[in-house]
Each structure stands twice: as structure tokens, then as C-alpha cells.
Coordinates of C-alpha atoms in Angstrom, one line a residue:
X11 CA 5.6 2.2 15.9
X12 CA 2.3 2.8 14.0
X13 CA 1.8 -0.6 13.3
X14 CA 1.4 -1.7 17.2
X15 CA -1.8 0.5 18.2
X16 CA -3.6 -1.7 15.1
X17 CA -5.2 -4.8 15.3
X18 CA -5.6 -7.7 13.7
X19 CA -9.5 -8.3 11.6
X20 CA -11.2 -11.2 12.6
X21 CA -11.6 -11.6 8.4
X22 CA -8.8 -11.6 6.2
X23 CA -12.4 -10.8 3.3
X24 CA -13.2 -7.8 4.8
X25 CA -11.2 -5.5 2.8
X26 CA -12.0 -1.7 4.4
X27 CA -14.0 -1.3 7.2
X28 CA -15.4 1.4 9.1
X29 CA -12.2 1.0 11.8
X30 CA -9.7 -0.1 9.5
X31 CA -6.6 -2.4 11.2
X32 CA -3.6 -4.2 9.8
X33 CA -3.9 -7.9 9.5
X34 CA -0.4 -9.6 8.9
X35 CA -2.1 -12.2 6.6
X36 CA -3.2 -9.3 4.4
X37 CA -0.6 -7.5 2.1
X38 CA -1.1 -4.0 3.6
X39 CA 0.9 -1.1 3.6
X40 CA 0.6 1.9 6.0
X41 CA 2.0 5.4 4.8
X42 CA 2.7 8.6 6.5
X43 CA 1.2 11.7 4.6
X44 CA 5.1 12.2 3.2
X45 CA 4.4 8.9 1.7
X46 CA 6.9 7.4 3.7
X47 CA 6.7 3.4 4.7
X48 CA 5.5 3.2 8.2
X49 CA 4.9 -0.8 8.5
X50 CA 4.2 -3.4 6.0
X51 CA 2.5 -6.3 6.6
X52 CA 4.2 -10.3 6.4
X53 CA 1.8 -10.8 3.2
X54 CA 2.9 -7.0 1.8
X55 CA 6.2 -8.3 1.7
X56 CA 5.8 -12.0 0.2
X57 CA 4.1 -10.3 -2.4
X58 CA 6.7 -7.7 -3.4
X59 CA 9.5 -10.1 -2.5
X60 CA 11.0 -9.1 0.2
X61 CA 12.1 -11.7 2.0
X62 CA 12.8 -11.8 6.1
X63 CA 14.7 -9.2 6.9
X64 CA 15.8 -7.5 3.4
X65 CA 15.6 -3.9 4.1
X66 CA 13.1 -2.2 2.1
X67 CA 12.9 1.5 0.9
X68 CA 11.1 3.4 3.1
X69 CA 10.2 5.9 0.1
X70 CA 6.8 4.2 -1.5
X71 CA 7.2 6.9 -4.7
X72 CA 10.7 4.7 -5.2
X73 CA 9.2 1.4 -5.5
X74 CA 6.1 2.8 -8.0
X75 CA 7.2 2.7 -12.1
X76 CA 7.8 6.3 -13.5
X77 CA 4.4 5.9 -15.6
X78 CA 2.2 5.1 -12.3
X79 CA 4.3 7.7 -10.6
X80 CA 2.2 10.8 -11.1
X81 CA -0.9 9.7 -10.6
X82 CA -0.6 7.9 -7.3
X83 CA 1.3 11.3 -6.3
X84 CA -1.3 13.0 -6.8
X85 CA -4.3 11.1 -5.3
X86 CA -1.7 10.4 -2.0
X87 CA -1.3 14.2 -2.0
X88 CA -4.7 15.1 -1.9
X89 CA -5.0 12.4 0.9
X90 CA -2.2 14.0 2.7
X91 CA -4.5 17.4 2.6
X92 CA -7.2 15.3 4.2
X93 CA -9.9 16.2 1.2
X94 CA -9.4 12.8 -0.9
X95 CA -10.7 9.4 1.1
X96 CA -10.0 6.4 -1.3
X97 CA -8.3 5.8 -4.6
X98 CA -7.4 2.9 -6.5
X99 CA -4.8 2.4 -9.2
X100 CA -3.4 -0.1 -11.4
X101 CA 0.4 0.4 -11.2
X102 CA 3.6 -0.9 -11.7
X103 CA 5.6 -1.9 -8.3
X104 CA 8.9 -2.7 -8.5
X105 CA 9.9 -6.2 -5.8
X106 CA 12.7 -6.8 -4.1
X107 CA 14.1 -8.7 -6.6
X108 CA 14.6 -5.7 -9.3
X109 CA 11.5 -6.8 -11.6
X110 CA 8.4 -4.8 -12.0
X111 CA 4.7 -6.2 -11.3
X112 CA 1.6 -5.6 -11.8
X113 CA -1.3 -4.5 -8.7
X114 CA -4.5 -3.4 -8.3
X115 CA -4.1 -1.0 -5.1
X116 CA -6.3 0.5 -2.9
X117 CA -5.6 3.4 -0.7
X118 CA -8.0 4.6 1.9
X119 CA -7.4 7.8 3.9
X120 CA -7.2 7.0 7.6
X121 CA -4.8 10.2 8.6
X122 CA -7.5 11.5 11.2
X123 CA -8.0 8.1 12.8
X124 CA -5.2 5.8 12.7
X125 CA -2.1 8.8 11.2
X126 CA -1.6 6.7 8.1
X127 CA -2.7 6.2 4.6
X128 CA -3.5 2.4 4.1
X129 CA -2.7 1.0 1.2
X130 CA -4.0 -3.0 -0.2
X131 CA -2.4 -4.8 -2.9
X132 CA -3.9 -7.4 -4.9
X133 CA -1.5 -9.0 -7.4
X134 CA -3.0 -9.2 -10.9
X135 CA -2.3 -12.8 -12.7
X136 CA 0.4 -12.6 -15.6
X137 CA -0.7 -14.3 -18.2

């Protein structure tokens, strides 16, 4: 698994970093350049409530609202092609509990390096 040659940062603050790494306490994502889930973090799935063992769609596309959709297809696709390094959105995701909420995300292209794209979510506060 992709997720087991990555270690954990010794500051959950430090958001990318020049060797970027999964840490559980963070809620991280890591996609393949077919946008496919390759490991999400504990935190990831706390956030987009999945608890335990709930399977989770492996397809990131299926899990972003139609009106995000093309967008982050596009920027992940231009990742995929190894041109694009970062992006950030403000999407729609939709939890394991059907409902759809709002994240500021942040991708960063680490294909070369580490074979994934790595994806951050920050929850944004309903009001």
C-alpha cells in the first residue's frame, strides 16, 4: 500500500513540506493520477464521516458535488500530466452520511516523489 512507505510529520501545523508524508492526525487524502483513493488518513475520515470500517468509494470524482466537479477534474488532470504542482478549491464533498459539506482543499502534486496526488481538507464552519 502507498500509504506505508510515508511517514508520519513531527507537526500536525506544517501543512506541505518539501518531503510531504501522511500524518494520521491530519485529514489527508492520497490519489492516484486516475483519481482513484489510495489511503485516507483517520482524521480524513472523521471529517467526511466515515466511521471505522464503512467502506468508502474509492472514486474521489464520486464523492465531489456536480458543481465542484469540473474544476477539480481539471486541475487533478493537469496534475496527472505532471505540468500542474498545487491547487486549491472550495468544493462541495459529499460524507458518509449522504449530506454535502463544505472544504477548503489543497492538492499538491507529489506523482514523481511519493506516486500520489495529496490532497488536505480543512472543514469550513456552517454558520
Amino acid at each position: 500500500m502507498a500509504a506505508e512507505t510515508l511517514q508520519a510529520t513531527s507537526s500536525p501545523r506544517k501543512r506541505f513540506q518539501e518531503k510531504e508524508t501522511l500524518d494520521p492526525r491530519l485529514p489527508m487524502l492520497l490519489l492516484n493520477a486516475d483519481g482513484d483513493i489510495q489511503h485516507i488518513t483517520p482524521a480524513a475520515r472523521m471529517l467526511l464521516e466515515y466511521p471505522g470500517r464503512q467502506p468508502i468509494d474509492p472514486c474521489f470524482f464520486t464523492h465531489v458535488h456536480s458543481r465542484n466537479l469540473q474544476q477539480v477534474w481539471h486541475d487533478l488532470a493537469a496534475m496527472a500530466r505532471q505540468r500542474k504542482q498545487q491547487a486549491s478549491w472550495l468544493l462541495r464533498l459529499r460524507t458518509g452520511r449522504g449530506h454535502w459539506r463544505w472544504f477548503q482543499v489543497r492538492a499538491r502534486n507529489l506523482l514523481a516523489e511519493q506516486g500520489g496526488i495529496l490532497l488536505l481538507l480543512q472543514p469550513l464552519q456552517q454558520a
